[in-house]
Short mmCIF file of C-alpha atoms in Angstrom, two decimals:
data_model
loop_
_atom_site.label_atom_id
_atom_site.label_comp_id
_atom_site.label_asym_id
_atom_site.label_seq_id
_atom_site.Cartn_x
_atom_site.Cartn_y
_atom_site.Cartn_z
CA MET A 1 -205.72 37.47 45.20
CA ASP A 2 -204.16 41.50 43.99
CA CYS A 3 -206.60 43.47 45.39
CA SER A 4 -206.27 46.81 43.25
CA LYS A 5 -207.79 43.49 40.92
CA VAL A 6 -210.59 42.40 42.80
CA GLY A 7 -211.26 46.56 43.79
CA ASN A 8 -211.93 46.63 41.11
CA LEU A 9 -214.45 44.57 40.41
CA ILE A 10 -216.22 45.52 43.03
CA LEU A 11 -216.55 48.99 42.33
CA GLN A 12 -217.76 47.41 38.66
CA LEU A 13 -220.39 45.13 39.53
CA ARG A 14 -221.48 47.92 42.51
CA LYS A 15 -222.10 50.18 39.76
CA GLU A 16 -224.04 47.23 37.46
CA GLN A 17 -226.35 46.47 40.73
CA GLY A 18 -227.12 50.26 41.40
CA LEU A 19 -226.11 50.87 43.86
CA THR A 20 -223.96 53.32 46.53
CA GLN A 21 -221.43 52.33 48.45
CA ARG A 22 -223.70 52.73 51.55
CA GLN A 23 -226.18 50.35 50.03
CA LEU A 24 -223.76 47.62 49.73
CA ALA A 25 -221.89 47.93 52.35
CA ASP A 26 -225.39 48.47 54.72
CA ALA A 27 -226.60 45.06 53.14
CA LEU A 28 -222.65 43.09 54.06
CA HIS A 29 -223.34 45.82 57.30
CA LEU A 30 -219.85 46.97 57.08
CA SER A 31 -219.18 50.34 57.45
CA ASP A 32 -219.16 52.25 53.17
CA LYS A 33 -215.20 53.15 54.21
CA THR A 34 -214.49 49.53 54.24
CA ILE A 35 -216.59 48.85 50.85
CA SER A 36 -214.14 52.69 49.80
CA LYS A 37 -211.47 50.44 50.63
CA TRP A 38 -211.87 47.25 48.56
CA GLU A 39 -212.43 49.88 45.85
CA ARG A 40 -209.08 51.30 46.20
CA GLY A 41 -207.11 48.87 46.32
CA LEU A 42 -206.14 49.31 49.54
CA GLY A 43 -207.50 46.38 50.95
CA CYS A 44 -209.49 42.45 49.79
CA PRO A 45 -212.63 41.79 51.87
CA ASP A 46 -212.39 39.08 54.44
CA VAL A 47 -213.21 35.56 53.59
CA THR A 48 -216.62 35.46 55.65
CA LEU A 49 -217.38 37.61 53.79
CA LEU A 50 -216.52 36.25 50.29
CA ARG A 51 -220.21 34.51 50.31
CA GLY A 52 -222.72 37.91 50.90
CA LEU A 53 -220.40 40.13 48.94
CA SER A 54 -221.01 37.05 45.53
CA ALA A 55 -224.64 36.65 46.12
CA VAL A 56 -225.23 40.96 46.57
CA LEU A 57 -223.32 41.60 43.06
CA GLN A 58 -224.23 37.90 41.32
CA VAL A 59 -221.04 36.99 40.52
CA ASP A 60 -218.61 33.52 41.03
CA LEU A 61 -216.94 33.48 44.45
CA GLU A 62 -214.72 32.10 41.69
CA GLN A 63 -214.69 35.28 40.05
CA LEU A 64 -214.98 37.36 42.52
CA LEU A 65 -211.57 36.88 43.61
CA SER A 66 -209.49 36.46 40.48
CA GLY A 67 -210.50 40.28 39.95
CA THR A 68 -212.31 39.54 35.89
CA LEU A 69 -215.40 38.65 34.82
CA GLN A 70 -214.68 35.70 31.69
CA THR A 71 -216.77 36.18 28.87
CA ASN A 72 -217.81 33.73 26.71
CA GLN A 73 -217.60 33.92 23.15
CA THR A 74 -221.01 34.36 21.54
CA ASP A 75 -221.97 30.49 19.61
CA GLY A 76 -224.63 32.07 16.82
CA GLY A 77 -227.10 29.78 19.63
CA ASN A 78 -226.07 26.06 17.88
CA MET A 79 -228.35 24.31 20.06
CA LYS A 80 -226.13 21.54 17.76
CA ARG A 81 -223.28 22.09 20.22
CA ILE A 82 -224.73 21.83 23.42
CA ARG A 83 -222.66 20.08 25.56
CA PHE A 84 -224.29 18.28 29.22
CA TYR A 85 -224.06 18.03 32.65
CA VAL A 86 -224.91 15.38 34.99
CA CYS A 87 -224.64 16.61 39.40
CA PRO A 88 -223.20 13.18 40.28
CA ASP A 89 -224.83 13.80 44.08
CA CYS A 90 -228.41 14.93 43.09
CA GLY A 91 -229.50 14.08 38.78
CA ASN A 92 -229.28 17.83 38.30
CA ILE A 93 -228.87 17.42 34.41
CA LEU A 94 -227.06 20.94 32.43
CA THR A 95 -226.70 22.34 29.70
CA ALA A 96 -224.70 25.13 27.32
CA THR A 97 -225.07 25.71 24.61
CA GLY A 98 -220.64 27.18 25.66
CA GLU A 99 -218.07 26.82 27.79
CA ALA A 100 -220.10 27.51 30.84
CA ALA A 101 -217.87 26.68 35.05
CA LEU A 102 -221.58 25.05 36.53
CA SER A 103 -221.79 23.71 39.62
CA CYS A 104 -224.51 21.92 41.36
CA CYS A 105 -224.66 20.81 45.79
CA GLY A 106 -221.20 22.53 45.59
CA ARG A 107 -218.58 20.37 43.14
CA LYS A 108 -217.80 22.41 40.16
CA LEU A 109 -219.56 20.28 37.15
CA GLU A 110 -217.52 19.18 33.54
CA ALA A 111 -219.02 18.33 30.45
CA LEU A 112 -219.32 15.00 28.93
CA ALA A 113 -217.56 14.10 26.61
CA VAL A 114 -220.38 12.17 23.70
CA LYS A 115 -219.56 8.64 23.21
CA PRO A 116 -220.50 5.84 20.27
CA CYS A 117 -222.60 3.31 21.36
CA ASP A 118 -220.96 0.27 22.94
CA GLU A 119 -222.93 -3.56 23.55
CA PRO A 120 -223.89 -2.97 27.35
CA HIS A 121 -225.82 0.40 25.29
CA THR A 122 -227.25 -0.91 22.46
CA VAL A 123 -231.07 0.52 22.16
CA LYS A 124 -233.65 -0.05 19.16
CA ARG A 125 -235.18 2.88 16.99
CA GLU A 126 -238.70 1.82 15.33
CA GLN A 127 -240.92 4.25 13.60
CA VAL A 128 -244.54 4.23 14.34
CA GLU A 129 -246.10 7.41 13.18
CA ASP A 130 -244.12 10.06 13.06
CA GLU A 131 -242.21 9.51 16.67
CA TRP A 132 -238.66 6.86 17.27
CA TYR A 133 -240.62 3.91 19.10
CA ILE A 134 -236.86 3.28 20.93
CA THR A 135 -236.98 -0.01 23.52
CA PHE A 136 -233.16 -1.25 25.22
CA SER A 137 -232.72 -3.36 27.77
CA HIS A 138 -230.44 -1.28 30.06
CA PRO A 139 -231.14 -2.34 34.08
CA MET A 140 -232.58 0.47 35.42
CA THR A 141 -231.74 -0.29 39.05
CA LYS A 142 -231.54 2.76 41.42
CA GLN A 143 -227.48 2.07 40.96
CA HIS A 144 -227.07 1.52 37.29
CA TYR A 145 -229.84 3.72 34.32
CA ILE A 146 -230.62 5.10 32.02
CA SER A 147 -231.23 8.87 33.13
CA PHE A 148 -232.42 10.87 30.48
CA PHE A 149 -233.09 10.12 26.88
CA ALA A 150 -232.18 13.65 24.23
CA VAL A 151 -232.75 15.16 20.91
CA VAL A 152 -230.72 17.98 19.54
CA ALA A 153 -231.64 19.77 16.35
CA CYS A 154 -230.69 23.07 15.98
CA ASP A 155 -232.62 25.21 17.18
CA ARG A 156 -234.24 23.13 20.56
CA VAL A 157 -233.48 20.02 22.43
CA ILE A 158 -235.77 17.38 24.09
CA ILE A 159 -234.93 16.54 26.38
CA GLN A 160 -236.86 13.47 28.30
CA ARG A 161 -235.84 12.22 31.78
CA LEU A 162 -236.46 9.07 33.07
CA TYR A 163 -235.90 7.35 36.39
CA PRO A 164 -234.66 4.18 38.31
CA GLU A 165 -237.38 1.41 37.65
CA GLN A 166 -239.39 2.64 35.10
CA SER A 167 -239.50 0.03 31.54
CA GLY A 168 -237.42 0.07 29.17
CA GLU A 169 -238.87 2.20 26.35
CA LEU A 170 -240.32 5.52 25.61
CA ARG A 171 -240.57 8.07 22.11
CA LEU A 172 -239.55 10.03 21.15
CA PRO A 173 -240.63 12.79 18.23
CA MET A 174 -239.16 12.09 14.83
CA ILE A 175 -236.39 15.60 13.74
CA ARG A 176 -234.81 15.45 10.49
CA ASP A 177 -231.54 16.71 11.56
CA GLY A 178 -231.31 15.50 14.98
CA SER A 179 -229.45 13.89 17.07
CA TYR A 180 -230.12 11.46 19.40
CA LEU A 181 -228.62 11.03 23.22
CA PHE A 182 -229.22 9.22 26.41
CA CYS A 183 -227.78 8.50 29.40
CA CYS A 184 -226.86 6.24 31.95
CA ASN A 185 -225.61 7.69 35.15
CA MET A 186 -223.06 5.34 35.69
CA HIS A 187 -221.32 5.24 32.59
CA GLY A 188 -221.96 8.69 30.70
CA ILE A 189 -223.54 9.98 27.15
CA PHE A 190 -224.14 7.72 24.39
CA ARG A 191 -224.70 8.62 20.43
CA ILE A 192 -227.61 6.31 19.42
#
Protein backbone atom coordinates (compact mmCIF):
# COMPACT_ATOMS: atom_id res chain seq x y z
CA MET A 1 0.00 0.00 0.00
CA ASP A 2 1.48 3.33 -1.12
CA CYS A 3 0.66 5.82 1.67
CA SER A 4 1.21 8.80 -0.63
CA LYS A 5 -1.30 7.50 -3.22
CA VAL A 6 -3.80 6.52 -0.55
CA GLY A 7 -3.44 9.94 1.10
CA ASN A 8 -4.01 11.77 -2.19
CA LEU A 9 -7.13 9.70 -2.82
CA ILE A 10 -8.45 10.38 0.70
CA LEU A 11 -7.89 14.12 0.11
CA GLN A 12 -9.66 13.99 -3.27
CA LEU A 13 -12.64 12.01 -1.95
CA ARG A 14 -12.95 14.13 1.21
CA LYS A 15 -13.19 17.28 -0.92
CA GLU A 16 -15.70 15.61 -3.29
CA GLN A 17 -17.88 14.84 -0.25
CA GLY A 18 -17.55 18.46 0.90
CA LEU A 19 -16.01 17.42 4.21
CA THR A 20 -13.37 19.20 6.24
CA GLN A 21 -10.59 17.23 7.89
CA ARG A 22 -12.36 17.81 11.21
CA GLN A 23 -15.69 16.43 9.88
CA LEU A 24 -14.02 13.31 8.48
CA ALA A 25 -12.10 12.86 11.73
CA ASP A 26 -15.30 13.20 13.78
CA ALA A 27 -17.06 10.60 11.62
CA LEU A 28 -14.23 8.16 12.33
CA HIS A 29 -13.71 9.22 15.99
CA LEU A 30 -10.17 10.44 15.30
CA SER A 31 -8.29 13.72 15.45
CA ASP A 32 -8.02 16.00 12.43
CA LYS A 33 -4.23 15.70 12.76
CA THR A 34 -4.52 12.01 11.88
CA ILE A 35 -6.43 12.87 8.69
CA SER A 36 -3.81 15.51 7.84
CA LYS A 37 -1.03 12.95 8.34
CA TRP A 38 -2.75 10.50 5.95
CA GLU A 39 -3.38 13.15 3.30
CA ARG A 40 0.29 14.19 3.37
CA GLY A 41 1.35 10.56 2.87
CA LEU A 42 3.07 10.35 6.25
CA GLY A 43 1.06 7.32 7.31
CA CYS A 44 -1.81 5.08 6.27
CA PRO A 45 -5.11 4.31 7.98
CA ASP A 46 -5.14 1.40 10.38
CA VAL A 47 -6.83 -1.72 9.05
CA THR A 48 -9.58 -1.37 11.68
CA LEU A 49 -10.55 2.03 10.21
CA LEU A 50 -10.71 1.03 6.54
CA ARG A 51 -14.34 -0.12 6.44
CA GLY A 52 -15.59 3.08 8.11
CA LEU A 53 -13.37 5.26 5.93
CA SER A 54 -14.63 3.46 2.83
CA ALA A 55 -18.25 4.05 3.89
CA VAL A 56 -17.79 7.75 4.74
CA LEU A 57 -15.90 8.49 1.51
CA GLN A 58 -18.28 6.28 -0.53
CA VAL A 59 -15.50 4.35 -2.25
CA ASP A 60 -14.81 0.68 -2.78
CA LEU A 61 -12.34 -0.65 -0.22
CA GLU A 62 -10.12 -2.18 -2.91
CA GLN A 63 -9.89 1.15 -4.74
CA LEU A 64 -9.10 2.94 -1.48
CA LEU A 65 -6.24 0.56 -0.74
CA SER A 66 -4.83 0.90 -4.28
CA GLY A 67 -4.94 4.69 -4.02
CA THR A 68 -6.61 5.11 -7.43
CA LEU A 69 -10.11 5.22 -8.83
CA GLN A 70 -10.42 3.25 -12.03
CA THR A 71 -13.15 4.63 -14.26
CA ASN A 72 -14.80 2.67 -17.04
CA GLN A 73 -14.88 3.72 -20.66
CA THR A 74 -18.30 4.98 -21.65
CA ASP A 75 -20.06 2.53 -23.94
CA GLY A 76 -22.90 4.68 -25.23
CA GLY A 77 -25.44 2.84 -23.10
CA ASN A 78 -26.19 0.05 -25.56
CA MET A 79 -28.08 -2.57 -23.59
CA LYS A 80 -27.06 -5.31 -26.03
CA ARG A 81 -23.66 -5.32 -24.30
CA ILE A 82 -25.25 -6.11 -20.95
CA ARG A 83 -23.55 -8.56 -18.65
CA PHE A 84 -25.38 -10.61 -16.04
CA TYR A 85 -24.00 -11.43 -12.60
CA VAL A 86 -25.75 -13.82 -10.22
CA CYS A 87 -24.83 -14.20 -6.56
CA PRO A 88 -24.23 -17.89 -5.76
CA ASP A 89 -25.38 -17.38 -2.15
CA CYS A 90 -28.58 -15.33 -2.30
CA GLY A 91 -29.44 -15.45 -6.02
CA ASN A 92 -29.43 -11.68 -6.56
CA ILE A 93 -29.32 -10.74 -10.24
CA LEU A 94 -27.09 -7.79 -11.10
CA THR A 95 -26.43 -6.27 -14.51
CA ALA A 96 -23.91 -3.89 -16.04
CA THR A 97 -23.54 -2.48 -19.55
CA GLY A 98 -19.77 -2.15 -19.23
CA GLU A 99 -16.87 -3.38 -17.16
CA ALA A 100 -17.85 -3.52 -13.49
CA ALA A 101 -16.49 -4.74 -10.19
CA LEU A 102 -19.56 -6.15 -8.46
CA SER A 103 -19.91 -8.10 -5.26
CA CYS A 104 -22.73 -9.59 -3.23
CA CYS A 105 -22.75 -11.45 0.08
CA GLY A 106 -19.06 -10.60 0.44
CA ARG A 107 -18.08 -12.38 -2.80
CA LYS A 108 -16.70 -10.79 -5.93
CA LEU A 109 -18.91 -11.71 -8.88
CA GLU A 110 -17.82 -12.62 -12.40
CA ALA A 111 -19.99 -11.94 -15.43
CA LEU A 112 -21.75 -15.05 -16.72
CA ALA A 113 -20.63 -16.18 -20.17
CA VAL A 114 -23.59 -16.63 -22.52
CA LYS A 115 -23.70 -20.11 -24.05
CA PRO A 116 -25.82 -21.64 -26.79
CA CYS A 117 -28.63 -23.94 -25.66
CA ASP A 118 -27.67 -27.58 -25.18
CA GLU A 119 -29.79 -30.73 -24.81
CA PRO A 120 -30.79 -30.34 -21.13
CA HIS A 121 -31.31 -26.60 -21.60
CA THR A 122 -33.84 -26.19 -24.39
CA VAL A 123 -37.03 -24.19 -24.57
CA LYS A 124 -39.95 -23.99 -26.97
CA ARG A 125 -41.25 -20.62 -28.19
CA GLU A 126 -44.70 -20.14 -29.62
CA GLN A 127 -46.16 -16.84 -30.75
CA VAL A 128 -49.41 -15.93 -28.98
CA GLU A 129 -50.69 -12.52 -30.14
CA ASP A 130 -47.81 -10.07 -29.48
CA GLU A 131 -45.99 -12.27 -26.94
CA TRP A 132 -43.83 -15.37 -26.87
CA TYR A 133 -45.32 -18.26 -24.93
CA ILE A 134 -42.26 -20.12 -23.64
CA THR A 135 -42.29 -23.63 -22.23
CA PHE A 136 -39.44 -25.74 -20.92
CA SER A 137 -38.94 -29.11 -19.27
CA HIS A 138 -35.95 -28.13 -17.13
CA PRO A 139 -36.19 -29.28 -13.50
CA MET A 140 -37.57 -26.65 -11.14
CA THR A 141 -36.44 -28.14 -7.83
CA LYS A 142 -35.01 -26.18 -4.93
CA GLN A 143 -31.52 -27.36 -5.87
CA HIS A 144 -31.69 -27.01 -9.67
CA TYR A 145 -33.93 -24.56 -11.51
CA ILE A 146 -34.19 -21.79 -14.10
CA SER A 147 -33.76 -18.56 -12.13
CA PHE A 148 -34.74 -16.00 -14.76
CA PHE A 149 -35.54 -15.24 -18.39
CA ALA A 150 -34.45 -11.97 -19.97
CA VAL A 151 -35.20 -10.05 -23.14
CA VAL A 152 -32.38 -7.73 -24.18
CA ALA A 153 -32.88 -5.02 -26.80
CA CYS A 154 -30.68 -2.04 -27.62
CA ASP A 155 -32.67 0.27 -25.33
CA ARG A 156 -34.12 -1.99 -22.61
CA VAL A 157 -33.85 -5.18 -20.63
CA ILE A 158 -36.82 -7.10 -19.28
CA ILE A 159 -36.10 -9.72 -16.62
CA GLN A 160 -38.69 -12.20 -15.43
CA ARG A 161 -37.65 -13.97 -12.25
CA LEU A 162 -38.58 -17.63 -11.75
CA TYR A 163 -38.56 -19.63 -8.55
CA PRO A 164 -38.12 -23.30 -7.59
CA GLU A 165 -41.23 -25.45 -7.91
CA GLN A 166 -42.76 -22.98 -10.40
CA SER A 167 -44.29 -24.38 -13.59
CA GLY A 168 -42.20 -24.50 -16.75
CA GLU A 169 -44.02 -21.83 -18.69
CA LEU A 170 -44.10 -18.06 -19.04
CA ARG A 171 -44.87 -15.24 -21.45
CA LEU A 172 -42.44 -12.60 -22.64
CA PRO A 173 -43.08 -9.64 -24.93
CA MET A 174 -41.96 -9.95 -28.53
CA ILE A 175 -39.29 -7.35 -29.14
CA ARG A 176 -37.89 -6.88 -32.61
CA ASP A 177 -34.15 -7.58 -32.71
CA GLY A 178 -34.27 -8.64 -29.06
CA SER A 179 -32.10 -11.41 -27.63
CA TYR A 180 -33.79 -13.96 -25.39
CA LEU A 181 -31.76 -15.50 -22.57
CA PHE A 182 -32.37 -17.72 -19.58
CA CYS A 183 -30.26 -18.69 -16.58
CA CYS A 184 -29.91 -22.08 -14.92
CA ASN A 185 -28.77 -21.71 -11.31
CA MET A 186 -26.22 -24.53 -11.78
CA HIS A 187 -25.06 -24.23 -15.41
CA GLY A 188 -25.14 -20.51 -16.26
CA ILE A 189 -26.82 -18.40 -18.90
CA PHE A 190 -28.04 -19.57 -22.30
CA ARG A 191 -29.18 -17.78 -25.46
CA ILE A 192 -32.43 -19.01 -27.02
